[in-house]
């Protein structure tokens, strides 16, 4: 952790000049080893719940922000984009991943190719070292490239406010604002309900009274909500946006009608002028019914990274 913090702090303090001072040859030779080494240490620390790492979370997030803001530097780009690419979809729920592959079947082929290569590498490794423990094999199955950014998002939520949370939220905002990193990561962040979890935590609600925290969260939400096609960057027309909104309202009302009896029929034949009207409708739905409706809408809050209680499910689903 001490080495990680020292390197990250020096690079973050120098800014883009950190790369120029190294020179192209030294950068190409050393950056990947340095970045990957730090990523492995960070993933291991977050998986173990290392309290010391959380103390230095803001510094590491600043280092990552610098790296991902330097995509114009070829040696940096080649390394860091691996951490915001298709393997991060390992963090998606199975249902969400299936839906995404239905939309982008070519990505499913790439996904299976990644799994095959990973399985072949694991088999080769196990045949040469039969005494490897289960933990090591599991880490090979889910490499740091797949876990670093999702685990950082989870760490920010778990901290529920403070300098570390703000630094990670700022990093995620930057990543969601540029297409090369937004392409796969936005889907993961939406599926994990990072924004909703931060907003619905009681400690963050108190902190949101401070202008600074409010700005960080709203900037993050705005970056996620930009109306562009994640894979291409193309902007949908107003007609397409309106049609998608009407479709979601229809699915919501139909789910209520099918599963909530008299209450559902009342909601199904109601009108929603804005999000406030929709929030009122959600508040009327009991817990079990809310789970059914959330499943139909595709906004379930289940995640391999979180243990949700009933109230958390209600709040994240309603905010979504």
Tab-separated table of C-alpha atoms in Angstrom:
chain	number	residue	atom	x	y	z
A	1	UNK	CA	0.000	0.000	0.000
A	2	UNK	CA	2.834	2.417	0.839
A	3	UNK	CA	4.477	1.885	-2.576
A	4	UNK	CA	1.115	2.280	-4.312
A	5	UNK	CA	0.436	5.579	-2.566
A	6	UNK	CA	3.917	6.951	-3.240
A	7	UNK	CA	3.805	6.228	-6.979
A	8	UNK	CA	0.215	7.394	-7.368
A	9	UNK	CA	0.831	10.622	-5.440
A	10	UNK	CA	3.916	11.562	-7.464
A	11	UNK	CA	2.194	10.904	-10.804
A	12	UNK	CA	-1.004	12.680	-9.800
A	13	UNK	CA	0.971	15.710	-8.582
A	14	UNK	CA	2.926	15.989	-11.843
A	15	UNK	CA	-0.163	15.628	-14.020
A	16	UNK	CA	0.340	14.951	-17.761
A	17	UNK	CA	3.997	15.967	-17.444
A	18	UNK	CA	4.524	12.686	-15.556
A	19	UNK	CA	4.470	10.867	-18.892
A	20	UNK	CA	6.671	13.359	-20.733
A	21	UNK	CA	9.325	13.230	-18.035
A	22	UNK	CA	9.679	9.479	-18.521
A	23	UNK	CA	10.243	9.599	-22.268
A	24	UNK	CA	8.500	7.387	-24.841
A	25	UNK	CA	10.831	4.404	-24.566
A	26	UNK	CA	10.883	4.187	-20.771
A	27	UNK	CA	7.136	4.800	-20.663
A	28	UNK	CA	6.425	1.989	-23.119
A	29	UNK	CA	8.692	-0.382	-21.203
A	30	UNK	CA	7.628	0.414	-17.667
A	31	UNK	CA	4.098	1.807	-17.571
A	32	UNK	CA	2.247	-1.463	-18.097
A	33	UNK	CA	4.192	-3.278	-15.397
A	34	UNK	CA	3.635	-0.401	-12.981
A	35	UNK	CA	-0.081	0.089	-13.720
A	36	UNK	CA	-0.891	-3.631	-13.719
A	37	UNK	CA	1.071	-4.163	-10.525
A	38	UNK	CA	-0.794	-1.393	-8.757
A	39	UNK	CA	-4.111	-2.715	-10.081
A	40	UNK	CA	-3.401	-6.209	-8.738
A	41	UNK	CA	-2.537	-4.791	-5.316
A	42	UNK	CA	-5.621	-2.571	-5.290
A	43	UNK	CA	-7.989	-5.406	-6.302
A	44	UNK	CA	-6.507	-7.708	-3.659
A	45	UNK	CA	-6.821	-4.992	-0.997
A	46	UNK	CA	-10.451	-4.218	-1.893
A	47	UNK	CA	-11.447	-7.879	-1.993
A	48	UNK	CA	-9.941	-8.343	1.468
A	49	UNK	CA	-11.541	-5.160	2.834
A	50	UNK	CA	-8.138	-3.646	3.649
A	51	UNK	CA	-8.825	-0.595	5.836
A	52	UNK	CA	-5.429	0.906	4.985
A	53	UNK	CA	-6.278	0.938	1.283
A	54	UNK	CA	-9.511	2.821	1.935
A	55	UNK	CA	-7.457	5.473	3.687
A	56	UNK	CA	-5.511	5.989	0.459
A	57	UNK	CA	-8.471	5.549	-1.896
A	58	UNK	CA	-8.608	9.231	-2.895
A	59	UNK	CA	-4.943	9.223	-3.928
A	60	UNK	CA	-5.307	6.088	-6.021
A	61	UNK	CA	-8.478	7.416	-7.665
A	62	UNK	CA	-6.601	10.620	-8.576
A	63	UNK	CA	-3.844	8.527	-10.131
A	64	UNK	CA	-6.397	6.594	-12.194
A	65	UNK	CA	-8.059	9.845	-13.276
A	66	UNK	CA	-4.720	11.059	-14.598
A	67	UNK	CA	-4.136	7.806	-16.468
A	68	UNK	CA	-7.574	7.673	-18.066
A	69	UNK	CA	-7.327	11.357	-19.001
A	70	UNK	CA	-4.137	10.565	-20.945
A	71	UNK	CA	-5.614	8.397	-23.680
A	72	UNK	CA	-3.813	10.546	-26.243
A	73	UNK	CA	-0.566	8.924	-25.046
A	74	UNK	CA	-0.355	5.611	-26.904
A	75	UNK	CA	1.580	3.708	-24.220
A	76	UNK	CA	-0.945	4.765	-21.579
A	77	UNK	CA	-4.018	4.162	-23.753
A	78	UNK	CA	-2.957	0.634	-24.675
A	79	UNK	CA	-2.762	-0.341	-20.997
A	80	UNK	CA	-5.612	1.469	-19.269
A	81	UNK	CA	-8.403	0.791	-21.779
A	82	UNK	CA	-8.135	-2.904	-20.905
A	83	UNK	CA	-9.629	-1.976	-17.521
A	84	UNK	CA	-12.717	-0.384	-19.067
A	85	UNK	CA	-13.369	-2.988	-21.757
A	86	UNK	CA	-15.629	-6.003	-22.276
A	87	UNK	CA	-14.211	-8.110	-19.376
A	88	UNK	CA	-15.790	-5.640	-16.911
A	89	UNK	CA	-19.145	-7.157	-17.903
A	90	UNK	CA	-18.251	-10.010	-15.557
A	91	UNK	CA	-19.695	-7.641	-12.923
A	92	UNK	CA	-23.124	-7.593	-14.594
A	93	UNK	CA	-26.002	-9.686	-13.360
A	94	UNK	CA	-26.691	-12.628	-15.660
A	95	UNK	CA	-30.001	-11.151	-16.831
A	96	UNK	CA	-28.460	-7.815	-17.721
A	97	UNK	CA	-25.585	-9.449	-19.596
A	98	UNK	CA	-28.035	-11.563	-21.618
A	99	UNK	CA	-30.025	-8.452	-22.535
A	100	UNK	CA	-26.911	-6.629	-23.659
A	101	UNK	CA	-25.798	-9.566	-25.791
A	102	UNK	CA	-29.238	-9.671	-27.385
A	103	UNK	CA	-28.684	-6.056	-28.458
A	104	UNK	CA	-25.062	-6.635	-29.500
A	105	UNK	CA	-24.613	-10.264	-30.611
A	106	UNK	CA	-21.115	-9.560	-31.923
A	107	UNK	CA	-20.030	-8.765	-28.363
A	108	UNK	CA	-21.284	-12.141	-27.182
A	109	UNK	CA	-18.872	-13.809	-29.609
A	110	UNK	CA	-16.008	-11.736	-28.210
A	111	UNK	CA	-17.154	-12.592	-24.672
A	112	UNK	CA	-17.046	-16.337	-25.320
A	113	UNK	CA	-13.638	-15.944	-26.938
A	114	UNK	CA	-12.383	-14.202	-23.779
A	115	UNK	CA	-13.769	-17.005	-21.598
A	116	UNK	CA	-12.135	-19.659	-23.806
A	117	UNK	CA	-8.750	-17.958	-23.654
A	118	UNK	CA	-9.051	-17.551	-19.911
A	119	UNK	CA	-9.975	-21.230	-19.474
A	120	UNK	CA	-7.057	-22.309	-21.655
A	121	UNK	CA	-4.643	-20.132	-19.662
A	122	UNK	CA	-5.991	-21.506	-16.368
A	123	UNK	CA	-5.646	-25.079	-17.613
A	124	UNK	CA	-2.081	-24.482	-18.767
A	125	UNK	CA	-1.202	-22.832	-15.482
A	126	UNK	CA	-2.743	-25.583	-13.379
A	127	UNK	CA	-0.935	-28.297	-15.320
A	128	UNK	CA	2.418	-26.624	-14.620
A	129	UNK	CA	1.625	-25.863	-10.981
A	130	UNK	CA	-0.795	-28.373	-9.508
A	131	UNK	CA	-0.455	-27.074	-5.981
A	132	UNK	CA	-1.983	-23.656	-6.630
A	133	UNK	CA	-4.605	-22.780	-4.075
A	134	UNK	CA	-8.252	-22.069	-4.811
A	135	UNK	CA	-7.914	-18.320	-4.241
A	136	UNK	CA	-5.230	-17.979	-6.905
A	137	UNK	CA	-7.320	-19.931	-9.411
A	138	UNK	CA	-10.329	-17.752	-8.726
A	139	UNK	CA	-8.253	-14.610	-9.287
A	140	UNK	CA	-7.147	-16.013	-12.622
A	141	UNK	CA	-10.782	-16.614	-13.522
A	142	UNK	CA	-11.615	-12.953	-12.809
A	143	UNK	CA	-8.493	-10.906	-13.611
A	144	UNK	CA	-7.881	-7.369	-12.303
A	145	UNK	CA	-9.010	-5.881	-15.629
A	146	UNK	CA	-12.511	-7.184	-14.945
A	147	UNK	CA	-12.705	-6.160	-11.302
A	148	UNK	CA	-10.755	-2.956	-10.660
A	149	UNK	CA	-13.363	-0.332	-11.574
A	150	UNK	CA	-16.435	-2.231	-10.288
A	151	UNK	CA	-14.667	-2.803	-6.964
A	152	UNK	CA	-13.704	0.871	-6.761
A	153	UNK	CA	-17.355	1.806	-7.291
A	154	UNK	CA	-18.389	-0.590	-4.538
A	155	UNK	CA	-15.724	0.833	-2.233
A	156	UNK	CA	-17.078	4.357	-2.802
A	157	UNK	CA	-20.579	3.196	-1.910
A	158	UNK	CA	-19.382	1.347	1.185
A	159	UNK	CA	-17.588	4.456	2.458
A	160	UNK	CA	-20.796	6.474	1.965
A	161	UNK	CA	-19.309	9.894	1.708
A	162	UNK	CA	-16.057	11.688	2.366
A	163	UNK	CA	-12.942	12.405	0.348
A	164	UNK	CA	-12.521	8.851	-0.923
A	165	UNK	CA	-16.087	8.609	-2.190
A	166	UNK	CA	-15.858	11.985	-3.926
A	167	UNK	CA	-12.587	11.061	-5.625
A	168	UNK	CA	-14.007	7.799	-6.988
A	169	UNK	CA	-17.259	9.461	-8.081
A	170	UNK	CA	-15.188	12.098	-9.894
A	171	UNK	CA	-13.204	9.329	-11.608
A	172	UNK	CA	-16.376	7.503	-12.648
A	173	UNK	CA	-17.845	10.757	-13.960
A	174	UNK	CA	-14.792	11.254	-16.175
A	175	UNK	CA	-14.970	7.675	-17.423
A	176	UNK	CA	-18.673	8.000	-18.259
A	177	UNK	CA	-17.976	11.255	-20.122
A	178	UNK	CA	-15.596	9.894	-22.759
A	179	UNK	CA	-16.734	7.274	-25.240
A	180	UNK	CA	-13.732	4.885	-25.134
A	181	UNK	CA	-14.236	4.292	-21.395
A	182	UNK	CA	-18.013	4.778	-21.351
A	183	UNK	CA	-18.576	2.057	-23.939
A	184	UNK	CA	-18.663	-0.868	-21.507
A	185	UNK	CA	-18.336	0.705	-18.075
A	186	UNK	CA	-21.568	2.726	-18.109
A	187	UNK	CA	-23.607	-0.480	-18.361
A	188	UNK	CA	-21.792	-1.873	-15.308
A	189	UNK	CA	-22.317	1.291	-13.253
A	190	UNK	CA	-26.007	1.439	-14.114
A	191	UNK	CA	-26.447	-2.255	-13.318
A	192	UNK	CA	-24.707	-1.819	-9.947
A	193	UNK	CA	-26.974	1.187	-9.156
A	194	UNK	CA	-24.017	3.150	-7.801
A	195	UNK	CA	-25.759	6.532	-7.953
A	196	UNK	CA	-28.960	5.273	-6.370
A	197	UNK	CA	-27.083	3.523	-3.568
A	198	UNK	CA	-25.114	6.667	-2.743
A	199	UNK	CA	-28.205	8.855	-2.758
A	200	UNK	CA	-30.254	6.433	-0.673
A	201	UNK	CA	-27.650	5.971	2.072
A	202	UNK	CA	-28.528	8.025	5.128
A	203	UNK	CA	-25.008	9.395	5.595
A	204	UNK	CA	-24.827	10.646	2.025
A	205	UNK	CA	-28.267	12.256	2.391
A	206	UNK	CA	-26.828	14.339	5.217
A	207	UNK	CA	-23.683	15.135	3.284
A	208	UNK	CA	-25.711	16.203	0.260
A	209	UNK	CA	-26.681	19.286	2.247
A	210	UNK	CA	-23.169	20.421	1.439
A	211	UNK	CA	-22.926	21.928	-2.022
A	212	UNK	CA	-19.731	20.080	-2.874
A	213	UNK	CA	-21.183	16.576	-2.451
A	214	UNK	CA	-24.345	17.555	-4.276
A	215	UNK	CA	-22.363	18.764	-7.271
A	216	UNK	CA	-20.259	15.579	-7.408
A	217	UNK	CA	-23.295	13.290	-7.415
A	218	UNK	CA	-25.316	15.314	-9.899
A	219	UNK	CA	-22.352	15.600	-12.276
A	220	UNK	CA	-22.016	11.820	-12.141
A	221	UNK	CA	-25.724	11.311	-12.796
A	222	UNK	CA	-25.634	13.776	-15.697
A	223	UNK	CA	-22.704	11.925	-17.276
A	224	UNK	CA	-24.573	8.618	-17.056
A	225	UNK	CA	-27.758	10.137	-18.480
A	226	UNK	CA	-26.239	11.634	-21.639
A	227	UNK	CA	-28.381	10.383	-24.523
A	228	UNK	CA	-25.823	8.616	-26.693
A	229	UNK	CA	-25.521	5.051	-27.912
A	230	UNK	CA	-22.722	3.648	-25.757
A	231	UNK	CA	-21.182	1.458	-28.444
A	232	UNK	CA	-21.143	4.053	-31.233
A	233	UNK	CA	-21.542	7.467	-29.639
A	234	UNK	CA	-24.512	8.244	-31.902
A	235	UNK	CA	-27.203	10.444	-30.361
A	236	UNK	CA	-30.817	9.191	-30.552
A	237	UNK	CA	-33.451	11.483	-31.977
A	238	UNK	CA	-36.035	13.153	-29.745
A	239	UNK	CA	-38.626	10.834	-31.221
A	240	UNK	CA	-36.586	7.773	-30.202
A	241	UNK	CA	-36.065	9.123	-26.665
A	242	UNK	CA	-39.777	9.849	-26.250
A	243	UNK	CA	-40.694	6.437	-27.643
A	244	UNK	CA	-38.372	4.679	-25.181
A	245	UNK	CA	-39.878	6.623	-22.280
A	246	UNK	CA	-43.406	5.697	-23.353
A	247	UNK	CA	-42.339	2.077	-23.710
A	248	UNK	CA	-41.002	1.975	-20.149
A	249	UNK	CA	-44.151	3.597	-18.780
A	250	UNK	CA	-46.230	1.013	-20.625
A	251	UNK	CA	-44.153	-1.899	-19.263
A	252	UNK	CA	-44.475	-0.457	-15.739
A	253	UNK	CA	-48.245	-0.016	-15.958
A	254	UNK	CA	-48.751	-3.442	-17.505
A	255	UNK	CA	-46.642	-5.093	-14.793
A	256	UNK	CA	-48.749	-3.339	-12.139
A	257	UNK	CA	-51.977	-4.394	-13.839
A	258	UNK	CA	-50.858	-8.037	-14.139
A	259	UNK	CA	-49.485	-8.514	-10.618
A	260	UNK	CA	-50.865	-5.983	-8.123
A	261	UNK	CA	-54.630	-6.522	-8.146
A	262	UNK	CA	-56.822	-3.478	-7.469
A	263	UNK	CA	-53.825	-1.275	-6.656
A	264	UNK	CA	-52.198	-2.286	-9.923
A	265	UNK	CA	-55.294	-1.434	-11.927
A	266	UNK	CA	-55.442	1.974	-10.275
A	267	UNK	CA	-51.812	2.656	-11.227
A	268	UNK	CA	-52.211	1.186	-14.709
A	269	UNK	CA	-54.926	3.658	-15.659
A	270	UNK	CA	-53.199	6.648	-14.080
A	271	UNK	CA	-51.102	9.297	-15.815
A	272	UNK	CA	-47.574	10.453	-15.009
A	273	UNK	CA	-46.715	14.064	-15.725
A	274	UNK	CA	-43.214	13.814	-14.312
A	275	UNK	CA	-40.869	11.749	-12.148
A	276	UNK	CA	-42.552	12.933	-8.966
A	277	UNK	CA	-45.832	11.314	-10.052
A	278	UNK	CA	-43.953	8.114	-10.840
A	279	UNK	CA	-42.210	8.161	-7.453
A	280	UNK	CA	-45.584	8.460	-5.700
A	281	UNK	CA	-46.826	5.399	-7.605
A	282	UNK	CA	-43.760	3.392	-6.566
A	283	UNK	CA	-44.244	4.351	-2.923
A	284	UNK	CA	-47.706	2.770	-2.986
A	285	UNK	CA	-46.373	-0.629	-4.095
A	286	UNK	CA	-45.643	-3.202	-1.338
A	287	UNK	CA	-42.239	-4.861	-1.143
A	288	UNK	CA	-43.030	-8.177	-2.846
A	289	UNK	CA	-44.905	-6.426	-5.634
A	290	UNK	CA	-42.044	-4.004	-6.107
A	291	UNK	CA	-39.649	-6.867	-6.764
A	292	UNK	CA	-41.920	-8.234	-9.499
A	293	UNK	CA	-42.321	-4.821	-11.110
A	294	UNK	CA	-38.574	-4.153	-10.899
A	295	UNK	CA	-37.848	-7.456	-12.640
A	296	UNK	CA	-40.256	-6.577	-15.457
A	297	UNK	CA	-38.649	-3.154	-15.847
A	298	UNK	CA	-35.143	-4.591	-15.830
A	299	UNK	CA	-34.067	-2.439	-12.864
A	300	UNK	CA	-33.562	-5.138	-10.242
A	301	UNK	CA	-31.001	-4.134	-7.663
A	302	UNK	CA	-29.419	-7.564	-7.241
A	303	UNK	CA	-25.652	-7.421	-7.612
A	304	UNK	CA	-22.802	-9.765	-6.824
A	305	UNK	CA	-21.089	-6.796	-5.161
A	306	UNK	CA	-23.813	-5.826	-2.678
A	307	UNK	CA	-26.024	-7.390	-0.016
A	308	UNK	CA	-29.223	-5.361	-0.272
A	309	UNK	CA	-31.852	-5.061	2.404
A	310	UNK	CA	-35.515	-4.503	1.594
A	311	UNK	CA	-35.436	-0.713	2.000
A	312	UNK	CA	-32.365	-0.423	-0.216
A	313	UNK	CA	-34.186	-2.359	-2.943
A	314	UNK	CA	-37.164	-0.012	-2.750
A	315	UNK	CA	-35.092	3.147	-2.880
A	316	UNK	CA	-32.739	2.139	-5.682
A	317	UNK	CA	-35.594	0.831	-7.824
A	318	UNK	CA	-37.672	3.977	-7.297
A	319	UNK	CA	-34.761	6.294	-8.080
A	320	UNK	CA	-33.894	4.278	-11.195
